[in-house]
Amino acid sequence: METKHIEERIVSDLEELISESCGKNQNDERYRELHRDLLRNHYNAADVDIDYHRKRIRMFVLADNASYRPGKVNLNLPVLHVNLLFKNLKAFLTGCLQTDRKSLSFYAQLLRRFRAGKRQAVLY
Protein backbone atom coordinates (compact mmCIF):
# COMPACT_ATOMS: atom_id res chain seq x y z
CA MET A 1 0.00 0.00 0.00
CA GLU A 2 2.78 2.42 0.97
CA THR A 3 4.75 1.53 -2.17
CA LYS A 4 1.76 2.32 -4.38
CA HIS A 5 1.43 5.73 -2.70
CA ILE A 6 5.11 6.50 -3.32
CA GLU A 7 4.84 5.45 -6.97
CA GLU A 8 1.79 7.68 -7.47
CA ARG A 9 3.58 10.56 -5.75
CA ILE A 10 6.62 10.24 -8.01
CA VAL A 11 4.49 10.24 -11.17
CA SER A 12 2.34 13.10 -9.86
CA ASP A 13 5.38 15.23 -8.96
CA LEU A 14 6.96 14.56 -12.34
CA GLU A 15 3.72 15.52 -14.13
CA GLU A 16 3.75 18.82 -12.20
CA LEU A 17 7.37 19.39 -13.17
CA ILE A 18 6.54 18.69 -16.83
CA SER A 19 3.66 21.18 -16.65
CA GLU A 20 5.96 23.78 -15.14
CA SER A 21 8.69 23.10 -17.71
CA CYS A 22 6.33 23.44 -20.68
CA GLY A 23 5.07 26.84 -19.53
CA LYS A 24 6.77 30.19 -19.72
CA ASN A 25 10.16 28.84 -18.58
CA GLN A 26 10.60 26.61 -21.62
CA ASN A 27 13.85 28.35 -22.59
CA ASP A 28 15.50 27.41 -19.29
CA GLU A 29 18.34 24.97 -20.05
CA ARG A 30 17.49 22.82 -17.00
CA TYR A 31 13.98 22.25 -18.36
CA ARG A 32 15.32 21.45 -21.82
CA GLU A 33 17.67 18.88 -20.27
CA LEU A 34 14.71 17.41 -18.36
CA HIS A 35 12.79 16.98 -21.63
CA ARG A 36 15.77 15.29 -23.31
CA ASP A 37 16.32 12.99 -20.32
CA LEU A 38 12.69 11.87 -20.32
CA LEU A 39 12.84 11.09 -24.04
CA ARG A 40 16.20 9.30 -23.74
CA ASN A 41 14.78 7.09 -21.01
CA HIS A 42 11.47 6.32 -22.76
CA TYR A 43 12.82 5.66 -26.26
CA ASN A 44 16.27 4.34 -25.26
CA ALA A 45 17.71 7.09 -27.44
CA ALA A 46 21.36 8.03 -27.76
CA ASP A 47 21.04 11.58 -29.06
CA VAL A 48 17.93 13.73 -28.62
CA ASP A 49 17.38 17.17 -30.13
CA ILE A 50 14.11 19.07 -29.63
CA ASP A 51 13.15 21.85 -32.02
CA TYR A 52 10.60 23.76 -29.94
CA HIS A 53 9.65 26.14 -32.76
CA ARG A 54 8.96 23.48 -35.39
CA LYS A 55 7.57 21.10 -32.74
CA ARG A 56 9.88 18.32 -33.86
CA ILE A 57 12.03 15.79 -32.02
CA ARG A 58 15.05 14.23 -33.70
CA MET A 59 16.80 11.31 -32.03
CA PHE A 60 18.84 8.19 -32.61
CA VAL A 61 17.16 5.15 -31.06
CA LEU A 62 19.09 2.00 -30.23
CA ALA A 63 17.71 -0.72 -32.54
CA ASP A 64 18.86 -3.75 -30.54
CA ASN A 65 19.02 -3.62 -26.75
CA ALA A 66 20.86 -6.95 -26.59
CA SER A 67 23.96 -5.51 -28.26
CA TYR A 68 24.23 -2.60 -25.80
CA ARG A 69 26.74 -2.99 -22.96
CA PRO A 70 27.01 0.11 -20.73
CA GLY A 71 30.55 -0.70 -19.59
CA LYS A 72 31.92 -1.25 -23.10
CA VAL A 73 32.56 1.43 -25.72
CA ASN A 74 31.02 0.35 -29.02
CA LEU A 75 30.69 2.82 -31.86
CA ASN A 76 29.02 0.33 -34.21
CA LEU A 77 25.70 -0.11 -32.42
CA PRO A 78 22.67 -0.34 -34.72
CA VAL A 79 20.63 2.85 -34.36
CA LEU A 80 17.56 4.25 -36.11
CA HIS A 81 17.22 7.91 -36.97
CA VAL A 82 13.76 9.03 -35.81
CA ASN A 83 11.85 12.26 -36.39
CA LEU A 84 8.72 12.80 -34.30
CA LEU A 85 6.27 15.69 -34.51
CA PHE A 86 4.22 16.87 -31.55
CA LYS A 87 1.32 19.29 -31.17
CA ASN A 88 1.48 19.68 -27.40
CA LEU A 89 4.83 19.03 -25.71
CA LYS A 90 3.29 18.64 -22.25
CA ALA A 91 0.88 15.94 -23.45
CA PHE A 92 3.64 14.24 -25.42
CA LEU A 93 6.05 14.09 -22.47
CA THR A 94 3.34 13.04 -20.03
CA GLY A 95 2.45 10.22 -22.42
CA CYS A 96 6.04 8.97 -22.18
CA LEU A 97 5.78 8.31 -18.43
CA GLN A 98 5.88 4.67 -17.40
CA THR A 99 5.25 3.03 -14.03
CA ASP A 100 7.73 0.15 -14.06
CA ARG A 101 10.35 0.04 -11.29
CA LYS A 102 13.28 1.05 -13.50
CA SER A 103 11.44 4.11 -14.82
CA LEU A 104 10.18 5.13 -11.37
CA SER A 105 13.72 4.94 -10.02
CA PHE A 106 14.92 7.13 -12.90
CA TYR A 107 12.10 9.64 -12.28
CA ALA A 108 12.94 9.81 -8.57
CA GLN A 109 16.56 10.63 -9.47
CA LEU A 110 15.38 13.33 -11.89
CA LEU A 111 13.15 14.88 -9.24
CA ARG A 112 15.93 14.78 -6.64
CA ARG A 113 18.41 16.36 -9.05
CA PHE A 114 15.94 19.03 -10.09
CA ARG A 115 15.00 19.93 -6.51
CA ALA A 116 18.69 20.17 -5.57
CA GLY A 117 19.23 22.50 -8.53
CA LYS A 118 16.35 24.71 -7.42
CA ARG A 119 17.73 24.97 -3.88
CA GLN A 120 21.15 25.84 -5.25
CA ALA A 121 19.65 28.55 -7.49
CA VAL A 122 17.92 30.11 -4.46
CA LEU A 123 21.23 30.29 -2.58
CA TYR A 124 22.80 32.48 -5.27
Coordinates of C-alpha atoms in Angstrom, one line a residue:
M1 CA 0.0 0.0 0.0
E2 CA 2.8 2.4 1.0
T3 CA 4.7 1.5 -2.2
K4 CA 1.8 2.3 -4.4
H5 CA 1.4 5.7 -2.7
I6 CA 5.1 6.5 -3.3
E7 CA 4.8 5.4 -7.0
E8 CA 1.8 7.7 -7.5
R9 CA 3.6 10.6 -5.8
I10 CA 6.6 10.2 -8.0
V11 CA 4.5 10.2 -11.2
S12 CA 2.3 13.1 -9.9
D13 CA 5.4 15.2 -9.0
L14 CA 7.0 14.6 -12.3
E15 CA 3.7 15.5 -14.1
E16 CA 3.7 18.8 -12.2
L17 CA 7.4 19.4 -13.2
I18 CA 6.5 18.7 -16.8
S19 CA 3.7 21.2 -16.7
E20 CA 6.0 23.8 -15.1
S21 CA 8.7 23.1 -17.7
C22 CA 6.3 23.4 -20.7
G23 CA 5.1 26.8 -19.5
K24 CA 6.8 30.2 -19.7
N25 CA 10.2 28.8 -18.6
Q26 CA 10.6 26.6 -21.6
N27 CA 13.8 28.4 -22.6
D28 CA 15.5 27.4 -19.3
E29 CA 18.3 25.0 -20.0
R30 CA 17.5 22.8 -17.0
Y31 CA 14.0 22.2 -18.4
R32 CA 15.3 21.4 -21.8
E33 CA 17.7 18.9 -20.3
L34 CA 14.7 17.4 -18.4
H35 CA 12.8 17.0 -21.6
R36 CA 15.8 15.3 -23.3
D37 CA 16.3 13.0 -20.3
L38 CA 12.7 11.9 -20.3
L39 CA 12.8 11.1 -24.0
R40 CA 16.2 9.3 -23.7
N41 CA 14.8 7.1 -21.0
H42 CA 11.5 6.3 -22.8
Y43 CA 12.8 5.7 -26.3
N44 CA 16.3 4.3 -25.3
A45 CA 17.7 7.1 -27.4
A46 CA 21.4 8.0 -27.8
D47 CA 21.0 11.6 -29.1
V48 CA 17.9 13.7 -28.6
D49 CA 17.4 17.2 -30.1
I50 CA 14.1 19.1 -29.6
D51 CA 13.2 21.9 -32.0
Y52 CA 10.6 23.8 -29.9
H53 CA 9.6 26.1 -32.8
R54 CA 9.0 23.5 -35.4
K55 CA 7.6 21.1 -32.7
R56 CA 9.9 18.3 -33.9
I57 CA 12.0 15.8 -32.0
R58 CA 15.1 14.2 -33.7
M59 CA 16.8 11.3 -32.0
F60 CA 18.8 8.2 -32.6
V61 CA 17.2 5.2 -31.1
L62 CA 19.1 2.0 -30.2
A63 CA 17.7 -0.7 -32.5
D64 CA 18.9 -3.7 -30.5
N65 CA 19.0 -3.6 -26.8
A66 CA 20.9 -7.0 -26.6
S67 CA 24.0 -5.5 -28.3
Y68 CA 24.2 -2.6 -25.8
R69 CA 26.7 -3.0 -23.0
P70 CA 27.0 0.1 -20.7
G71 CA 30.6 -0.7 -19.6
K72 CA 31.9 -1.2 -23.1
V73 CA 32.6 1.4 -25.7
N74 CA 31.0 0.3 -29.0
L75 CA 30.7 2.8 -31.9
N76 CA 29.0 0.3 -34.2
L77 CA 25.7 -0.1 -32.4
P78 CA 22.7 -0.3 -34.7
V79 CA 20.6 2.8 -34.4
L80 CA 17.6 4.3 -36.1
H81 CA 17.2 7.9 -37.0
V82 CA 13.8 9.0 -35.8
N83 CA 11.8 12.3 -36.4
L84 CA 8.7 12.8 -34.3
L85 CA 6.3 15.7 -34.5
F86 CA 4.2 16.9 -31.6
K87 CA 1.3 19.3 -31.2
N88 CA 1.5 19.7 -27.4
L89 CA 4.8 19.0 -25.7
K90 CA 3.3 18.6 -22.3
A91 CA 0.9 15.9 -23.5
F92 CA 3.6 14.2 -25.4
L93 CA 6.1 14.1 -22.5
T94 CA 3.3 13.0 -20.0
G95 CA 2.5 10.2 -22.4
C96 CA 6.0 9.0 -22.2
L97 CA 5.8 8.3 -18.4
Q98 CA 5.9 4.7 -17.4
T99 CA 5.3 3.0 -14.0
D100 CA 7.7 0.1 -14.1
R101 CA 10.4 0.0 -11.3
K102 CA 13.3 1.0 -13.5
S103 CA 11.4 4.1 -14.8
L104 CA 10.2 5.1 -11.4
S105 CA 13.7 4.9 -10.0
F106 CA 14.9 7.1 -12.9
Y107 CA 12.1 9.6 -12.3
A108 CA 12.9 9.8 -8.6
Q109 CA 16.6 10.6 -9.5
L110 CA 15.4 13.3 -11.9
L111 CA 13.1 14.9 -9.2
R112 CA 15.9 14.8 -6.6
R113 CA 18.4 16.4 -9.0
F114 CA 15.9 19.0 -10.1
R115 CA 15.0 19.9 -6.5
A116 CA 18.7 20.2 -5.6
G117 CA 19.2 22.5 -8.5
K118 CA 16.3 24.7 -7.4
R119 CA 17.7 25.0 -3.9
Q120 CA 21.1 25.8 -5.2
A121 CA 19.6 28.6 -7.5
V122 CA 17.9 30.1 -4.5
L123 CA 21.2 30.3 -2.6
Y124 CA 22.8 32.5 -5.3

